[in-house]
Coordinates of C-alpha atoms in Angstrom, one line a residue:
M1 CA 3.6 21.0 23.7
K2 CA 3.1 21.5 20.0
E3 CA 1.6 24.9 19.2
T4 CA -0.9 23.2 16.9
L5 CA -2.5 21.4 19.8
V6 CA -2.8 24.7 21.7
Q7 CA -4.6 26.3 18.7
L8 CA -6.9 23.4 18.1
R9 CA -8.0 23.3 21.8
Q10 CA -8.9 27.0 21.6
V11 CA -11.1 26.2 18.6
M12 CA -12.6 23.2 20.5
E13 CA -13.5 25.4 23.4
Q14 CA -15.2 27.9 21.1
K15 CA -17.1 25.2 19.3
Q16 CA -17.9 23.3 22.5
V17 CA -16.2 20.2 21.2
D18 CA -14.7 17.7 23.7
L19 CA -12.7 15.4 21.3
V20 CA -11.4 15.7 17.8
L21 CA -10.5 12.7 15.6
I22 CA -7.9 13.3 12.9
P23 CA -7.1 10.2 10.8
S24 CA -4.5 9.6 8.1
S25 CA -6.7 9.7 5.1
D26 CA -8.1 11.7 2.2
F27 CA -11.7 11.9 1.0
H28 CA -11.2 8.5 -0.7
G29 CA -9.7 6.3 2.0
S30 CA -6.3 6.3 0.3
E31 CA -3.2 4.9 2.0
Y32 CA -0.9 7.5 0.6
I33 CA -2.3 11.0 0.5
G34 CA -1.6 14.4 -1.1
D35 CA -0.2 17.3 0.9
Y36 CA -3.6 18.9 1.3
F37 CA -4.8 15.9 3.4
K38 CA -1.9 15.6 5.7
A39 CA -3.7 17.1 8.7
R40 CA -2.6 14.4 11.1
A41 CA 1.1 14.8 10.2
W42 CA 0.8 18.6 10.4
M43 CA -0.9 18.4 13.8
S44 CA 1.4 15.8 15.4
G45 CA 4.8 15.9 13.7
F46 CA 4.6 12.1 13.0
T47 CA 5.1 11.6 9.3
G48 CA 4.4 7.8 8.9
S49 CA 1.7 6.8 6.4
A50 CA -0.5 5.1 9.0
G51 CA -1.7 6.7 12.3
T52 CA -4.7 8.2 14.0
L53 CA -4.6 11.3 16.3
V54 CA -7.2 11.9 19.0
V55 CA -7.2 15.2 20.8
T56 CA -9.2 16.0 24.0
R57 CA -9.2 19.2 26.1
D58 CA -6.2 17.9 28.1
Q59 CA -4.8 14.8 26.4
A60 CA -3.7 13.8 22.9
G61 CA -2.9 10.3 21.7
L62 CA -1.6 8.8 18.5
W63 CA -2.2 5.2 17.4
T64 CA 0.0 3.5 14.9
D65 CA 1.1 -0.1 14.1
G66 CA 4.3 -2.0 14.5
R67 CA 5.9 -0.7 11.3
Y68 CA 6.2 2.8 12.9
F69 CA 6.7 2.2 16.7
I70 CA 10.3 3.4 16.6
Q71 CA 9.8 6.3 14.2
A72 CA 6.7 7.5 16.2
E73 CA 8.5 7.4 19.5
R74 CA 11.2 9.7 18.1
Q75 CA 8.9 12.1 16.3
L76 CA 6.5 12.5 19.1
A77 CA 9.1 13.1 21.8
G78 CA 8.2 16.3 23.7
S79 CA 5.1 16.9 21.7
G80 CA 2.6 16.3 24.4
I81 CA 1.1 13.4 22.4
T82 CA 1.1 9.9 23.9
L83 CA 2.0 7.0 21.6
Y84 CA -0.4 4.1 21.7
K85 CA 1.2 1.0 20.1
M86 CA -1.6 -0.8 18.3
G87 CA -1.9 -4.6 18.7
Q88 CA 0.3 -4.6 21.9
E89 CA -1.0 -6.2 25.0
G90 CA -2.9 -3.8 27.3
V91 CA -3.1 -1.0 24.7
I92 CA -6.5 0.5 24.4
D93 CA -7.7 1.2 20.8
F94 CA -8.7 4.7 19.8
P95 CA -12.5 4.1 19.5
Q96 CA -12.6 2.9 23.0
F97 CA -10.4 5.8 24.1
I98 CA -12.9 8.2 22.6
V99 CA -15.7 6.6 24.4
D100 CA -13.9 6.5 27.7
Q101 CA -12.8 10.2 27.5
M102 CA -16.2 11.4 26.2
P103 CA -18.2 13.2 28.9
Q104 CA -22.0 12.5 29.2
G105 CA -23.7 14.6 26.5
G106 CA -20.4 15.6 25.0
C107 CA -19.3 16.2 21.4
L108 CA -16.9 14.5 19.0
A109 CA -15.8 16.4 15.8
Y110 CA -14.3 15.0 12.6
D111 CA -14.3 15.6 8.9
G112 CA -16.7 13.0 7.7
R113 CA -15.0 13.0 4.3
M114 CA -11.9 11.6 5.9
V115 CA -13.5 9.0 8.1
S116 CA -14.7 5.6 6.8
A117 CA -18.3 4.8 6.9
T118 CA -17.6 1.7 9.0
L119 CA -15.7 3.7 11.6
G120 CA -18.3 6.5 11.6
R121 CA -21.0 4.0 12.4
E122 CA -18.9 2.3 15.1
L123 CA -18.3 5.6 16.9
E124 CA -22.0 6.7 16.5
A125 CA -23.2 3.5 18.1
A126 CA -20.6 3.6 20.9
L127 CA -21.2 7.2 21.8
A128 CA -25.0 6.8 21.9
K129 CA -24.6 5.3 25.3
K130 CA -23.2 8.6 26.5
Q131 CA -25.8 10.6 24.5
A132 CA -22.9 12.3 22.8
R133 CA -23.2 14.0 19.4
I134 CA -20.9 13.9 16.4
V135 CA -20.2 17.1 14.5
N136 CA -19.0 16.7 10.9
E137 CA -16.5 19.6 10.6
D138 CA -12.9 19.9 9.7
L139 CA -11.6 21.9 12.7
V140 CA -7.9 21.6 11.6
D141 CA -8.7 23.6 8.5
L142 CA -9.6 26.6 10.8
I143 CA -6.1 26.8 12.1
W144 CA -4.0 25.5 9.2
K145 CA -3.5 28.9 7.5
D146 CA -0.9 27.8 4.9
R147 CA -2.6 24.5 4.0
P148 CA -1.5 23.3 0.6
A149 CA -4.0 23.4 -2.3
L150 CA -5.6 20.3 -3.8
S151 CA -3.5 18.8 -6.6
E152 CA -3.9 20.1 -10.1
A153 CA -1.8 17.4 -11.8
Q154 CA -2.8 16.4 -15.3
A155 CA -4.6 13.1 -16.0
V156 CA -4.3 10.7 -19.0
L157 CA -6.2 7.8 -20.4
L158 CA -4.3 4.5 -20.3
D159 CA -3.8 2.8 -23.7
E160 CA -5.3 -0.7 -24.1
R161 CA -1.8 -2.1 -24.9
Y162 CA -1.2 -1.5 -21.1
S163 CA -4.7 -2.0 -19.6
G164 CA -5.5 -5.1 -21.8
Q165 CA -9.2 -4.2 -21.6
S166 CA -11.3 -1.2 -22.7
T167 CA -13.3 0.9 -20.4
T168 CA -16.5 -0.2 -22.2
E169 CA -15.7 -3.8 -21.6
K170 CA -15.1 -3.1 -17.9
L171 CA -18.3 -1.2 -17.6
T172 CA -20.2 -4.1 -19.1
E173 CA -18.7 -6.6 -16.7
I174 CA -19.4 -4.4 -13.6
R175 CA -23.0 -3.7 -14.8
A176 CA -23.6 -7.5 -15.1
I177 CA -22.6 -8.0 -11.5
M178 CA -24.8 -5.0 -10.4
K179 CA -27.7 -6.5 -12.2
A180 CA -27.2 -9.9 -10.6
E181 CA -27.2 -8.2 -7.2
G182 CA -30.2 -6.0 -7.9
A183 CA -28.2 -2.8 -7.7
Q184 CA -29.4 0.2 -9.7
V185 CA -26.5 2.5 -8.7
L186 CA -22.9 1.8 -7.8
L187 CA -21.1 4.6 -5.9
I188 CA -17.3 4.6 -6.4
S189 CA -14.9 6.6 -4.3
A190 CA -11.6 4.6 -4.0
L191 CA -9.1 6.3 -6.4
D192 CA -7.6 3.0 -7.6
D193 CA -11.1 1.6 -8.4
I194 CA -11.9 4.7 -10.4
A195 CA -8.5 4.6 -12.2
W196 CA -9.0 1.0 -13.1
L197 CA -12.6 1.3 -14.3
F198 CA -12.1 4.3 -16.5
N199 CA -8.5 3.4 -17.5
L200 CA -7.4 6.7 -16.1
R201 CA -4.1 7.6 -14.5
G202 CA -2.8 10.8 -13.0
G203 CA -0.4 12.4 -10.5
D204 CA -2.6 13.6 -7.6
V205 CA -1.0 11.3 -5.1
Q206 CA 2.8 10.8 -4.9
Y207 CA 3.8 7.2 -5.9
N208 CA 0.2 6.3 -6.8
P209 CA -0.7 7.4 -10.3
V210 CA -4.3 8.2 -9.5
V211 CA -6.7 11.1 -10.0
L212 CA -8.8 12.8 -7.3
A213 CA -12.2 11.7 -8.5
Y214 CA -15.5 10.1 -7.7
G215 CA -17.8 8.0 -9.9
W216 CA -21.1 6.3 -10.2
L217 CA -22.6 3.8 -12.5
T218 CA -26.1 2.7 -13.5
Q219 CA -27.2 0.3 -16.3
D220 CA -27.3 3.2 -18.8
Q221 CA -25.2 5.9 -17.3
A222 CA -21.5 6.3 -16.1
V223 CA -20.5 9.6 -14.4
L224 CA -16.9 10.6 -13.6
Y225 CA -16.5 13.5 -11.1
L226 CA -13.1 15.3 -11.3
D227 CA -11.5 18.7 -11.9
T228 CA -12.2 18.8 -15.6
R229 CA -9.0 21.0 -16.2
K230 CA -7.0 17.8 -15.6
L231 CA -8.1 16.2 -18.8
S232 CA -7.1 17.1 -22.4
D233 CA -9.8 17.8 -24.9
P234 CA -9.0 14.5 -26.8
D235 CA -9.3 12.5 -23.6
K236 CA -12.6 14.2 -22.7
L237 CA -13.9 13.3 -26.2
Q238 CA -12.7 9.7 -25.8
L239 CA -14.7 9.4 -22.5
Q240 CA -17.8 11.0 -24.0
K241 CA -17.6 8.5 -26.9
Q242 CA -17.8 5.7 -24.3
N243 CA -21.0 7.4 -23.0
I244 CA -19.2 8.6 -19.8
E245 CA -20.4 11.9 -18.5
I246 CA -17.9 14.2 -16.8
R247 CA -19.0 16.4 -13.9
A248 CA -17.2 18.7 -11.4
Y249 CA -15.5 17.0 -8.5
E250 CA -17.2 18.9 -5.8
T251 CA -20.8 18.2 -7.0
F252 CA -20.6 14.5 -6.2
Y253 CA -22.2 14.8 -2.7
L254 CA -25.0 17.0 -4.0
D255 CA -25.8 14.4 -6.7
V256 CA -25.8 11.5 -4.1
A257 CA -28.2 13.5 -2.0
E258 CA -30.6 13.7 -5.0
L259 CA -30.9 9.9 -5.4
K260 CA -34.5 8.8 -4.7
D261 CA -35.9 5.3 -4.2
Q262 CA -32.9 3.5 -5.7
N263 CA -31.1 0.3 -4.8
V264 CA -27.6 1.8 -4.1
W265 CA -24.5 -0.4 -3.9
A266 CA -22.5 1.3 -1.2
D267 CA -19.3 -0.5 0.1
P268 CA -18.9 0.8 3.7
Q269 CA -15.2 -0.2 3.5
K270 CA -14.6 2.0 0.5
L271 CA -17.0 5.0 1.0
N272 CA -16.5 7.7 3.6
D273 CA -18.9 8.6 6.4
A274 CA -20.1 11.8 4.6
I275 CA -21.1 9.8 1.4
I276 CA -23.0 7.2 3.4
R277 CA -24.9 9.9 5.3
A278 CA -25.7 11.7 2.0
I279 CA -27.6 8.7 0.6
P280 CA -31.4 9.5 1.1
Q281 CA -33.3 7.3 3.5
S282 CA -35.7 6.3 0.7
C283 CA -32.9 4.4 -0.9
N284 CA -32.2 0.7 -0.3
R285 CA -28.5 0.2 0.4
I286 CA -26.6 -2.9 -0.8
E287 CA -23.6 -3.0 1.5
K288 CA -21.1 -5.4 0.0
T289 CA -17.6 -5.3 -1.2
S290 CA -17.4 -3.3 -4.4
P291 CA -17.4 -5.5 -7.5
I292 CA -14.4 -3.5 -8.8
S293 CA -12.1 -4.7 -6.0
L294 CA -11.9 -8.3 -7.1
K295 CA -12.0 -7.6 -10.9
K296 CA -9.1 -5.1 -10.5
A297 CA -7.0 -7.6 -8.4
I298 CA -7.2 -10.3 -11.1
K299 CA -4.8 -9.2 -13.8
N300 CA -5.6 -10.1 -17.4
S301 CA -3.2 -11.8 -19.7
I302 CA -1.9 -8.6 -21.2
E303 CA -1.3 -7.0 -17.8
I304 CA 0.6 -10.1 -16.7
E305 CA 2.8 -10.0 -19.7
N306 CA 3.5 -6.3 -19.1
L307 CA 4.2 -7.0 -15.4
R308 CA 6.9 -9.5 -16.4
A309 CA 8.5 -6.8 -18.6
S310 CA 8.4 -4.3 -15.7
H311 CA 10.1 -6.7 -13.4
L312 CA 12.8 -7.3 -15.9
K313 CA 13.5 -3.6 -16.1
D314 CA 13.4 -3.3 -12.4
G315 CA 15.7 -6.2 -11.9
I316 CA 18.2 -4.7 -14.2
A317 CA 18.3 -1.5 -12.1
V318 CA 18.4 -3.3 -8.7
T319 CA 21.2 -5.7 -9.9
K320 CA 23.3 -2.8 -11.3
L321 CA 22.9 -1.1 -7.9
M322 CA 24.0 -4.3 -6.1
Y323 CA 27.0 -4.6 -8.3
W324 CA 27.9 -1.0 -7.6
L325 CA 27.5 -1.5 -3.9
K326 CA 29.5 -4.6 -3.7
T327 CA 32.4 -3.3 -5.7
R328 CA 32.5 0.3 -4.4
V329 CA 31.5 0.2 -0.7
G330 CA 34.4 1.1 1.5
K331 CA 36.3 2.5 -1.5
E332 CA 34.3 5.6 -2.0
A333 CA 32.0 7.8 0.1
M334 CA 28.4 6.7 0.1
S335 CA 25.4 7.2 2.3
E336 CA 21.8 6.1 2.7
C337 CA 20.6 9.1 0.6
S338 CA 23.3 8.8 -2.1
I339 CA 22.5 5.1 -2.5
Q340 CA 18.8 5.9 -2.7
E341 CA 19.5 8.5 -5.4
K342 CA 21.8 6.0 -7.3
L343 CA 18.9 3.5 -7.4
H344 CA 16.6 6.2 -8.7
Q345 CA 19.0 7.1 -11.5
L346 CA 19.3 3.4 -12.5
R347 CA 15.5 3.0 -12.6
A348 CA 15.2 6.3 -14.6
Q349 CA 17.4 4.8 -17.3
Q350 CA 14.8 2.1 -17.9
E351 CA 12.4 2.9 -20.7
G352 CA 8.9 3.5 -19.5
F353 CA 9.9 4.4 -15.9
L354 CA 7.6 7.0 -14.4
E355 CA 8.4 7.3 -10.6
E356 CA 8.9 5.2 -7.5
S357 CA 5.9 3.2 -6.4
F358 CA 6.5 4.3 -2.7
G359 CA 9.1 6.2 -0.8
T360 CA 12.3 4.1 -1.0
I361 CA 13.5 2.6 2.3
C362 CA 17.3 2.7 2.3
A363 CA 18.2 1.8 5.9
Y364 CA 21.7 1.0 7.2
K365 CA 22.4 -1.2 10.3
A366 CA 20.0 -0.2 13.2
N367 CA 17.9 2.1 11.0
A368 CA 16.6 -1.0 9.2
A369 CA 14.9 -2.1 12.5
M370 CA 12.3 0.6 11.6
M371 CA 10.2 -1.1 9.0
H372 CA 9.3 2.1 7.2
Y373 CA 12.4 4.1 7.8
S374 CA 13.0 7.1 5.6
A375 CA 16.5 8.5 5.0
D376 CA 16.8 12.1 6.0
P377 CA 19.1 14.4 3.9
E378 CA 19.7 16.6 7.0
Q379 CA 20.9 13.6 9.0
D380 CA 22.4 11.4 6.3
V381 CA 24.0 8.2 7.5
P382 CA 27.3 7.2 6.0
V383 CA 27.4 3.6 4.7
E384 CA 30.6 1.6 5.1
A385 CA 32.0 -1.9 4.4
D386 CA 30.3 -3.3 7.5
G387 CA 27.0 -4.7 8.6
L388 CA 23.7 -4.9 6.7
L389 CA 21.9 -2.5 4.4
L390 CA 18.2 -3.0 3.7
I391 CA 16.6 -1.4 0.6
D392 CA 12.9 -1.7 0.0
S393 CA 11.9 0.0 -3.2
G394 CA 9.7 -0.2 -6.2
G395 CA 8.9 1.5 -9.5
Q396 CA 5.9 2.6 -11.5
Y397 CA 6.4 1.7 -15.2
W398 CA 3.9 1.9 -18.0
E399 CA 4.1 -1.9 -17.8
G400 CA 3.2 -2.1 -14.2
T401 CA 4.1 -1.6 -10.5
T402 CA 7.0 -3.3 -8.8
D403 CA 8.0 -3.8 -5.1
I404 CA 11.3 -5.5 -4.1
T405 CA 13.4 -5.7 -0.9
R406 CA 16.9 -6.9 -0.7
T407 CA 19.2 -6.9 2.4
F408 CA 22.9 -6.7 1.6
A409 CA 25.9 -7.8 3.7
L410 CA 28.4 -5.0 3.1
G411 CA 31.1 -6.6 5.2
P412 CA 31.6 -9.5 7.6
I413 CA 28.5 -10.3 9.7
S414 CA 28.1 -12.5 12.8
S415 CA 27.1 -16.1 12.6
E416 CA 23.9 -15.1 14.5
I417 CA 22.9 -12.5 12.0
K418 CA 23.7 -14.9 9.2
K419 CA 21.4 -17.5 10.9
V420 CA 18.5 -15.1 11.1
Y421 CA 19.0 -13.9 7.5
T422 CA 19.0 -17.5 6.2
T423 CA 15.9 -18.3 8.2
V424 CA 14.1 -15.3 6.7
L425 CA 15.2 -16.6 3.3
Q426 CA 13.9 -20.1 4.1
G427 CA 10.5 -18.6 4.9
M428 CA 10.4 -16.6 1.7
L429 CA 11.3 -19.6 -0.4
N430 CA 8.8 -21.8 1.4
L431 CA 6.0 -19.5 0.4
S432 CA 7.1 -18.9 -3.2
E433 CA 7.3 -22.7 -3.8
A434 CA 3.9 -23.5 -2.2
R435 CA 1.3 -25.6 -3.9
F436 CA -2.2 -25.3 -2.4
L437 CA -5.8 -26.2 -3.2
Y438 CA -8.0 -23.6 -4.7
G439 CA -10.0 -21.9 -2.0
C440 CA -7.0 -21.2 0.2
S441 CA -6.5 -17.6 1.4
G442 CA -3.6 -15.7 2.9
I443 CA -4.3 -16.8 6.4
N444 CA -3.8 -20.5 5.3
L445 CA -0.4 -19.8 3.8
D446 CA 1.2 -17.3 6.2
I447 CA 2.7 -20.0 8.4
L448 CA 4.9 -21.2 5.5
A449 CA 6.9 -17.9 5.6
R450 CA 6.5 -17.0 9.2
G451 CA 7.0 -20.5 10.7
P452 CA 10.8 -20.6 10.3
V453 CA 11.1 -17.2 12.0
W454 CA 8.8 -18.4 14.8
Q455 CA 11.1 -21.4 15.4
L456 CA 13.7 -18.8 16.5
N457 CA 11.1 -17.3 18.9
L458 CA 11.2 -14.2 16.7
D459 CA 8.4 -12.4 14.6
Y460 CA 7.8 -9.6 12.3
Q461 CA 4.9 -7.4 13.4
C462 CA 3.3 -7.0 10.0
G463 CA 1.8 -9.1 7.3
T464 CA 3.8 -11.4 5.0
G465 CA 2.3 -10.2 1.8
H466 CA 0.0 -7.7 0.2
G467 CA -1.6 -7.3 -3.2
V468 CA 0.0 -5.1 -5.8
G469 CA -1.9 -3.0 -8.4
Y470 CA -1.1 -2.6 -12.1
L471 CA 0.3 0.9 -12.6
L472 CA -1.7 1.7 -9.5
N473 CA -1.3 1.4 -5.7
V474 CA 1.6 -0.7 -4.5
H475 CA -0.7 -2.0 -1.7
E476 CA -3.9 -3.4 -3.3
G477 CA -6.7 -5.4 -1.8
P478 CA -8.8 -7.4 -1.5
H479 CA -6.3 -10.1 -0.7
G480 CA -3.2 -10.3 1.5
I481 CA -1.2 -12.8 3.6
R482 CA -1.3 -12.6 7.4
W483 CA -1.5 -15.0 10.3
K484 CA -4.4 -13.5 12.1
R485 CA -7.6 -11.7 11.2
T486 CA -7.7 -8.0 10.7
A487 CA -10.6 -5.5 10.3
A488 CA -10.0 -5.5 6.6
L489 CA -10.2 -9.3 6.3
S490 CA -7.8 -9.3 3.3
E491 CA -6.2 -12.4 4.7
M492 CA -9.6 -14.2 4.3
Q493 CA -10.0 -13.4 0.6
Q494 CA -9.3 -16.6 -1.4
L495 CA -6.5 -16.4 -3.9
E496 CA -7.5 -16.3 -7.5
A497 CA -5.3 -17.0 -10.6
G498 CA -4.0 -13.6 -11.9
M499 CA -3.7 -12.0 -8.5
V500 CA -0.3 -10.5 -7.6
V501 CA 1.0 -10.7 -4.0
T502 CA 4.3 -10.0 -2.2
D503 CA 6.3 -12.5 -0.2
E504 CA 8.3 -10.5 2.4
P505 CA 9.1 -12.1 5.7
G506 CA 11.7 -10.4 7.9
V507 CA 13.2 -9.8 11.4
Y508 CA 13.7 -6.4 13.0
V509 CA 15.8 -6.1 16.2
E510 CA 15.6 -2.5 17.6
G511 CA 19.0 -0.8 17.9
Q512 CA 20.7 -3.6 15.9
Y513 CA 19.5 -4.5 12.5
G514 CA 16.6 -5.2 10.2
I515 CA 16.3 -8.0 7.6
R516 CA 13.7 -8.3 4.9
I517 CA 13.7 -10.3 1.6
E518 CA 10.9 -9.6 -0.8
N519 CA 9.8 -11.0 -4.1
E520 CA 6.5 -10.5 -6.0
L521 CA 4.4 -13.5 -6.9
I522 CA 1.6 -14.1 -9.5
V523 CA -1.0 -16.7 -8.5
K524 CA -1.4 -19.4 -11.1
L525 CA -3.5 -22.4 -11.8
G526 CA -1.5 -25.6 -11.1
E527 CA -2.5 -29.2 -11.7
K528 CA -6.1 -30.3 -11.5
N529 CA -6.7 -33.8 -10.5
F530 CA -8.8 -36.1 -8.3
Y531 CA -8.2 -33.9 -5.2
G532 CA -9.2 -30.7 -6.9
Q533 CA -7.6 -27.6 -8.5
F534 CA -4.1 -27.0 -7.2
M535 CA -2.7 -23.5 -7.3
E536 CA 0.9 -22.2 -7.3
F537 CA 3.0 -19.1 -7.6
E538 CA 5.2 -17.6 -10.3
T539 CA 8.0 -15.4 -9.0
T540 CA 8.2 -12.3 -11.2
T541 CA 11.0 -10.4 -9.3
L542 CA 14.4 -10.7 -10.9
A543 CA 17.4 -9.7 -8.8
P544 CA 20.0 -11.7 -6.9
I545 CA 19.7 -12.5 -3.2
D546 CA 22.9 -11.8 -1.3
L547 CA 24.6 -15.1 -0.8
D548 CA 27.3 -13.4 1.4
A549 CA 24.7 -13.4 4.1
V550 CA 23.5 -17.0 3.6
D551 CA 24.5 -20.1 5.5
P552 CA 23.6 -22.9 3.1
E553 CA 23.7 -25.5 5.9
I554 CA 20.6 -23.9 7.5
L555 CA 18.5 -24.1 4.3
T556 CA 16.6 -27.3 3.7
P557 CA 17.7 -29.2 0.5
S558 CA 14.5 -28.2 -1.2
A559 CA 15.1 -24.5 -0.4
R560 CA 18.7 -24.7 -1.7
E561 CA 17.3 -26.2 -5.0
A562 CA 14.6 -23.4 -5.2
L563 CA 17.2 -20.7 -4.6
N564 CA 19.5 -22.2 -7.3
R565 CA 16.7 -22.4 -9.8
Y566 CA 15.8 -18.8 -9.0
H567 CA 19.3 -17.6 -9.5
Q568 CA 19.6 -19.5 -12.7
R569 CA 16.6 -17.6 -14.0
V570 CA 18.1 -14.3 -12.8
R571 CA 21.4 -14.9 -14.6
K572 CA 19.6 -15.9 -17.8
A573 CA 17.2 -13.0 -17.8
L574 CA 19.6 -10.2 -16.8
T575 CA 22.9 -11.0 -18.3
P576 CA 22.1 -9.7 -21.8
Y577 CA 21.4 -6.2 -20.3
L578 CA 24.6 -5.9 -18.2
T579 CA 28.1 -4.7 -19.0
T580 CA 30.9 -7.4 -19.3
E581 CA 32.1 -6.6 -15.8
E582 CA 28.6 -6.7 -14.3
A583 CA 27.8 -10.0 -16.0
A584 CA 31.0 -11.6 -14.7
W585 CA 30.1 -10.4 -11.2
L586 CA 26.5 -11.7 -11.5
K587 CA 27.7 -15.1 -12.6
D588 CA 29.4 -15.4 -9.2
A589 CA 26.8 -13.5 -7.1
A590 CA 23.9 -15.7 -8.4
R591 CA 25.9 -18.9 -8.4
S592 CA 24.5 -22.3 -7.4
I593 CA 25.1 -23.3 -3.8

């Protein structure tokens, strides 16, 4: 059993706590988190980005989703922690587990800053039946002696040539929405919301260029709470000129507690349990989705033009990598890690590249069956001229955020694998070519991509698409594409012109292979006629799809035409930026079929 569990249980006994909840989060509900916040990973040894740990006096369980089943099984082996596969038949969810394991009159402990307001309320209501109490305390902090410090990375204001809109204009738009809803105060905690509203970028979270900060907004006041050392004096002056007050990061909760008799807009999906509990009872809470979420998701015209430029740069890097792979594999030594590093070098050659937009997934053969596999330098896997290689990667550029997946055939593959690969491609093309009436959401469109895969009695245990931020989080709400409802309900958000969404069906067969093909799409207005406003997609990703793995006979005629049009665009866009040898190779690799 892990020593961390033994130590935590000693603290639980001293504090008379029966269960401890340790989520994968920070104080802001972020998907990717800084090292200071990685308590769940430190406690359990499971390093995936999504997971919840619950520890009792004699049991421990970790809940994660289908992206991480294989990884979690490996990392939890021998730890004394049971893996609970979320969404699988017969698997209890962790809130019910907490209720079932809680003795009458018992005690649950968690750090309320790392638990969402929605979950906190759910647990409070469920545990009331057992007259159990909840203690808001970070017990892990008592045993994590070498816990990393909070990030001190510098922050910077984003120039309008990238943001396309000033902070003053954004504040005016949000205030108008607040006024219409009767809200006097808007509390802001999500880091990407703060980054968007204040045109602020930073380095406090790897891959997500955000700053640890809180904010609030009234009709005549805007307050930004952060470590003031992170801002240069000119940037502080610029914020002050826009009538934005800067206060210390840690004073936010104290200021919230001082609100009196206000109509407070508090999004329970975005705010943590501690913030909600700090709002005085005299205040009237308006609990709706933050008005920033939708505004941020709908990119303005300058952002869209910049995004196209970022995808051109990203496409150059990925295409150069594909050329290198196809012409060198089997002739020189390469591995998952060396290929990953090669891709980083090619991206770094592009002007305006900042960092990856998430940890690159470079997975060879059976490793690709783990949807969020991470290559390990200590156990680096050689890559040879055989089988499939899946690379899911992206970049952060001043012009935007990219996310692309390509699966490459590095040698002969079986007719069965080629069939599955082509079927995944069929689904990806179906969605990218869709036309649909305004008002549709992701749940209406998912079947276009997933349907061909279902016809093979296969599935991929994740969504088909997610929103993408602008020089922000690679996973951005409020929209997404899935076939069934989730707690976040992103699949129910109707798609608006200017939204960015990924298109990434796949198939993952444990112990054998993984296939995923992903492009990014911009939602656009289509024709408007007697039947209403039609919508369509523009594909912004520019990189070849490996025709060596495609069986053209399996594709429908319309899909073949769509693929040929796409490859024609790729050739035209990328050829001027390639060497003579690369351009000659691309002409064949992106040929019409």
